[in-house]
Amino acid sequence: MKKKTHQNPIAKQSPSFGKLLMPLIFLALVVFSCTHSKQQSNQMRKNNALKNTAKTETFQEIGFLGEVKKREWNSFLQAVRNNIMYSRREARNISFSLYQPVDGRMQPIWFERFKDKAAHNYHQEQDYFKNAITVIQQSLIGEAHSITLKVVDGLSATVPKAAHQPEDSRHVIVLFDVKPEKRTAFIDAMAAAAPLSRSAQGNLEFNLYVYADDTNKFVLVEGWQTVADHERQLTQDHIKRLNSTTKNFFLSNPMDTRWVLKDISQ
């Protein structure tokens, strides 16, 4: 009598099971590979976007219009204010202001910021800009000149706050010609003073810019809600420290290139 043998039912099915398992493994590897490649592609796009963002620089320009003919003053103001009003509505404009010395001299200064150079190029194509240029050229006794600026590395520029009453606000612009060997120390001193000034009562802005074509020349633009706010700033310890620290940093006296101004943008 032959002894019956009992075969493992799983063992009988194993060849078919293996054939089924191999395509599943292959499919899983394909899905994993595609997902991984997609994640890598997304990361590369993010990295490229960050690189492109880092390369994009805001565009700043300060302009000194010189003296305006007295009989042309009202026409000048109307054209420039119209340009400022529409410029501020441009999607990529950051700020645009017109100032006049507080002593009443008809020697206005403008300051404008755009998110990039392309935005400024677009601005220059607009009819209100072209009209303002025509009127400005007819209004000036001499010729205007401008300085293209960059934001200082490591010292971000804030967007100016709006003055409650622009006619009562006080603004200061100072040009600095810094000794090359003092450049880093000057930036450090300004970087230490900036947050304290920006948090002071009535501050609208406290921004330092560097000339685009000369890394040792800088422009400080300050804004204050009132004259009293500005005068209080001058007595603060951090401003006294700043003045003491930087007194021997310059090739020329910054007080000779300092303007105390009122906002006449509107």
Coordinates of C-alpha atoms in Angstrom, one line a residue:
M1 CA 0.0 0.0 0.0
K2 CA 1.4 3.3 -1.1
K3 CA 1.7 6.1 1.4
K4 CA -0.1 9.2 0.3
T5 CA 1.9 12.3 0.2
H6 CA 0.3 15.7 1.0
Q7 CA 1.8 18.6 -1.1
N8 CA 1.7 22.1 0.4
P9 CA -1.0 24.0 -1.6
I10 CA 1.1 27.2 -1.3
A11 CA 4.1 25.4 -2.8
K12 CA 2.0 24.4 -5.7
Q13 CA 0.9 28.0 -6.3
S14 CA 4.3 29.6 -5.8
P15 CA 5.4 29.7 -9.4
S16 CA 2.3 31.6 -10.4
F17 CA 2.5 33.9 -7.4
G18 CA 6.1 34.8 -8.3
K19 CA 5.1 35.6 -11.9
L20 CA 2.4 37.9 -10.5
L21 CA 4.7 39.6 -7.9
M22 CA 7.5 40.6 -10.4
P23 CA 5.3 43.0 -12.4
L24 CA 4.0 44.5 -9.2
I25 CA 7.6 45.2 -8.0
F26 CA 8.5 46.6 -11.4
L27 CA 5.4 48.9 -11.4
A28 CA 6.3 50.1 -7.8
L29 CA 9.8 51.0 -8.9
V30 CA 8.5 52.9 -11.9
V31 CA 6.1 54.9 -9.7
F32 CA 8.8 55.6 -7.2
S33 CA 11.2 56.7 -9.9
C34 CA 8.6 59.0 -11.5
T35 CA 7.6 60.5 -8.1
H36 CA 11.3 61.1 -7.2
S37 CA 12.0 62.7 -10.5
K38 CA 9.0 65.0 -10.1
Q39 CA 10.1 66.0 -6.6
Q40 CA 13.6 66.7 -8.0
S41 CA 12.2 68.8 -10.8
N42 CA 10.0 70.8 -8.4
Q43 CA 13.0 71.4 -6.1
M44 CA 15.1 72.6 -9.1
R45 CA 12.3 75.0 -10.1
K46 CA 12.1 76.3 -6.6
N47 CA 15.9 76.7 -6.5
N48 CA 15.9 78.5 -9.8
A49 CA 13.1 80.8 -8.6
L50 CA 15.1 81.7 -5.5
K51 CA 18.2 82.4 -7.6
N52 CA 16.2 84.6 -9.9
T53 CA 14.7 86.4 -6.9
A54 CA 18.2 87.0 -5.5
K55 CA 19.4 88.5 -8.7
T56 CA 16.5 90.9 -8.9
E57 CA 17.4 94.3 -7.5
T58 CA 15.1 97.2 -6.7
F59 CA 15.7 100.4 -8.7
Q60 CA 16.2 103.7 -6.8
E61 CA 16.9 107.1 -8.2
I62 CA 17.4 110.5 -6.5
G63 CA 17.2 113.6 -8.6
F64 CA 18.3 117.2 -8.1
L65 CA 16.3 119.5 -10.3
G66 CA 18.3 122.6 -9.6
E67 CA 16.4 125.9 -9.6
V68 CA 13.0 126.2 -11.1
K69 CA 12.0 129.5 -12.8
K70 CA 9.6 131.4 -10.4
R71 CA 7.0 132.0 -13.2
E72 CA 7.0 128.3 -14.1
W73 CA 6.7 127.0 -10.5
N74 CA 3.0 126.3 -10.6
S75 CA 3.1 124.6 -14.0
F76 CA 6.1 122.5 -12.8
L77 CA 4.3 121.4 -9.6
Q78 CA 1.2 120.4 -11.5
A79 CA 3.0 118.3 -14.0
V80 CA 5.3 116.6 -11.5
R81 CA 2.5 115.9 -9.0
N82 CA 0.4 114.4 -11.8
N83 CA 3.4 112.1 -12.7
I84 CA 3.8 111.1 -9.0
M85 CA 0.1 110.4 -8.6
Y86 CA 0.0 108.0 -11.5
S87 CA 3.4 106.6 -10.9
R88 CA 2.3 105.5 -7.4
R89 CA -0.5 103.6 -9.0
E90 CA 1.9 101.5 -11.1
A91 CA 1.9 97.9 -9.9
R92 CA 5.7 97.8 -9.4
N93 CA 6.3 101.2 -8.0
I94 CA 7.4 101.2 -4.3
S95 CA 7.5 104.9 -3.6
F96 CA 7.8 108.3 -5.3
S97 CA 8.2 111.7 -3.6
L98 CA 9.0 115.3 -4.3
Y99 CA 10.7 117.5 -1.7
Q100 CA 11.5 121.2 -1.4
P101 CA 14.0 122.8 1.0
V102 CA 12.3 124.1 4.1
D103 CA 13.8 127.5 3.5
G104 CA 11.6 128.0 0.4
R105 CA 14.3 127.7 -2.3
M106 CA 12.7 126.5 -5.5
Q107 CA 15.2 123.7 -5.9
P108 CA 13.2 120.5 -5.6
I109 CA 14.6 116.9 -5.1
W110 CA 12.8 113.8 -6.2
F111 CA 13.2 110.3 -4.9
E112 CA 11.7 107.2 -6.6
R113 CA 11.8 103.4 -6.0
F114 CA 10.7 100.6 -8.3
K115 CA 10.7 96.8 -7.8
D116 CA 13.2 96.4 -10.6
K117 CA 14.8 98.3 -13.6
A118 CA 12.1 96.9 -15.9
A119 CA 9.4 98.5 -13.8
H120 CA 11.3 101.9 -14.2
N121 CA 11.6 101.4 -17.9
Y122 CA 7.8 100.8 -18.1
H123 CA 7.3 104.0 -16.1
Q124 CA 9.3 106.0 -18.6
E125 CA 7.1 104.9 -21.4
Q126 CA 4.0 106.4 -19.9
D127 CA 2.5 109.7 -21.2
Y128 CA 2.3 111.3 -17.8
F129 CA 6.0 110.8 -17.4
K130 CA 6.8 112.2 -20.8
N131 CA 4.6 115.2 -20.2
A132 CA 6.3 115.9 -16.8
I133 CA 9.7 115.7 -18.5
T134 CA 8.7 118.3 -21.1
V135 CA 7.4 120.7 -18.5
I136 CA 10.5 120.1 -16.3
Q137 CA 12.8 120.9 -19.2
Q138 CA 10.9 124.2 -19.8
S139 CA 10.9 125.1 -16.1
L140 CA 14.5 124.7 -15.1
I141 CA 17.2 127.4 -15.1
G142 CA 19.9 124.8 -15.3
E143 CA 19.9 121.1 -15.9
A144 CA 18.7 118.3 -13.5
H145 CA 21.0 115.5 -12.5
S146 CA 20.2 112.1 -11.0
I147 CA 22.0 109.3 -9.1
T148 CA 21.0 105.7 -9.5
L149 CA 21.2 103.8 -6.2
K150 CA 21.2 100.3 -4.8
V151 CA 20.1 98.9 -1.5
V152 CA 23.1 98.3 0.8
D153 CA 23.9 94.6 1.3
G154 CA 22.9 93.5 4.8
L155 CA 20.8 96.6 5.4
S156 CA 17.4 96.3 3.9
A157 CA 15.3 99.4 2.9
T158 CA 11.8 99.7 4.3
V159 CA 8.8 101.1 2.5
P160 CA 8.1 104.6 3.8
K161 CA 5.1 105.0 5.9
A162 CA 2.5 107.6 4.9
A163 CA 2.6 110.9 6.8
H164 CA -0.6 111.8 8.6
Q165 CA -0.2 115.4 7.3
P166 CA 2.5 115.6 4.6
E167 CA 2.6 119.3 4.8
D168 CA 3.8 119.0 8.5
S169 CA 6.3 116.2 7.9
R170 CA 10.1 116.7 8.0
H171 CA 12.5 114.9 5.6
V172 CA 16.3 114.8 5.5
I173 CA 18.6 113.7 2.7
V174 CA 22.3 113.4 3.3
L175 CA 25.1 112.3 0.9
F176 CA 28.2 110.6 2.3
D177 CA 31.5 110.2 0.6
V178 CA 33.2 107.6 2.8
K179 CA 36.9 106.8 3.0
P180 CA 37.4 103.3 1.3
E181 CA 39.0 101.9 4.4
K182 CA 36.1 103.0 6.6
R183 CA 33.3 101.6 4.3
T184 CA 32.6 98.5 6.3
A185 CA 32.7 100.3 9.7
F186 CA 30.3 103.0 8.3
I187 CA 27.8 100.4 7.1
D188 CA 28.0 98.6 10.5
A189 CA 27.4 101.9 12.4
M190 CA 24.4 102.7 10.2
A191 CA 23.1 99.2 10.6
A192 CA 23.2 99.6 14.4
A193 CA 21.4 102.9 14.3
A194 CA 18.7 102.0 11.7
P195 CA 16.4 99.8 13.8
L196 CA 16.5 102.3 16.7
S197 CA 15.6 105.2 14.4
R198 CA 12.9 103.2 12.6
S199 CA 11.2 102.3 15.9
A200 CA 11.4 105.9 17.2
Q201 CA 8.2 108.0 17.6
G202 CA 7.1 109.5 14.3
N203 CA 9.6 107.8 12.0
L204 CA 8.5 107.3 8.4
E205 CA 11.7 105.9 7.0
F206 CA 15.4 105.7 7.7
N207 CA 17.0 104.1 4.7
L208 CA 20.6 104.0 3.5
Y209 CA 21.4 103.5 -0.2
V210 CA 24.7 103.2 -2.0
Y211 CA 25.6 104.7 -5.4
A212 CA 25.2 102.1 -8.2
D213 CA 28.5 103.3 -9.7
D214 CA 30.6 104.1 -6.6
T215 CA 30.5 101.7 -3.6
N216 CA 32.0 104.3 -1.2
K217 CA 29.2 106.9 -1.7
F218 CA 25.9 106.6 0.1
V219 CA 22.6 108.4 0.5
L220 CA 20.6 108.5 3.7
V221 CA 16.8 109.3 3.3
E222 CA 14.9 110.1 6.5
G223 CA 11.3 110.9 7.0
W224 CA 9.4 112.0 10.2
Q225 CA 5.8 112.8 10.9
T226 CA 6.5 116.2 12.4
V227 CA 9.4 118.6 12.9
A228 CA 9.3 117.8 16.7
D229 CA 9.7 114.1 15.9
H230 CA 12.8 114.8 13.9
E231 CA 14.3 117.2 16.5
R232 CA 13.8 114.6 19.2
Q233 CA 15.7 112.1 17.1
L234 CA 18.7 114.3 17.0
T235 CA 19.0 114.2 20.8
Q236 CA 18.9 110.4 21.1
D237 CA 21.9 108.5 22.4
H238 CA 22.2 106.2 19.4
I239 CA 22.4 109.2 17.1
K240 CA 25.1 110.8 19.3
R241 CA 27.0 107.5 19.1
L242 CA 26.6 107.3 15.4
N243 CA 27.9 110.9 14.9
S244 CA 30.8 110.2 17.3
T245 CA 31.8 106.9 15.7
T246 CA 31.7 108.2 12.1
K247 CA 33.1 111.7 12.5
N248 CA 36.4 110.8 10.8
F249 CA 35.0 108.4 8.2
F250 CA 34.4 111.0 5.4
L251 CA 36.3 112.6 2.5
S252 CA 34.1 115.6 2.7
N253 CA 31.8 117.1 5.3
P254 CA 28.3 115.5 5.1
M255 CA 26.7 118.7 6.4
D256 CA 27.7 120.3 3.1
T257 CA 25.5 117.8 1.3
R258 CA 22.6 117.7 3.7
W259 CA 19.1 118.9 2.8
V260 CA 16.2 119.5 5.3
L261 CA 13.0 119.2 3.3
K262 CA 9.3 119.3 3.2
D263 CA 7.1 116.9 1.2
I264 CA 5.4 118.7 -1.7
S265 CA 4.3 115.5 -3.6
Q266 CA 0.6 116.4 -3.3

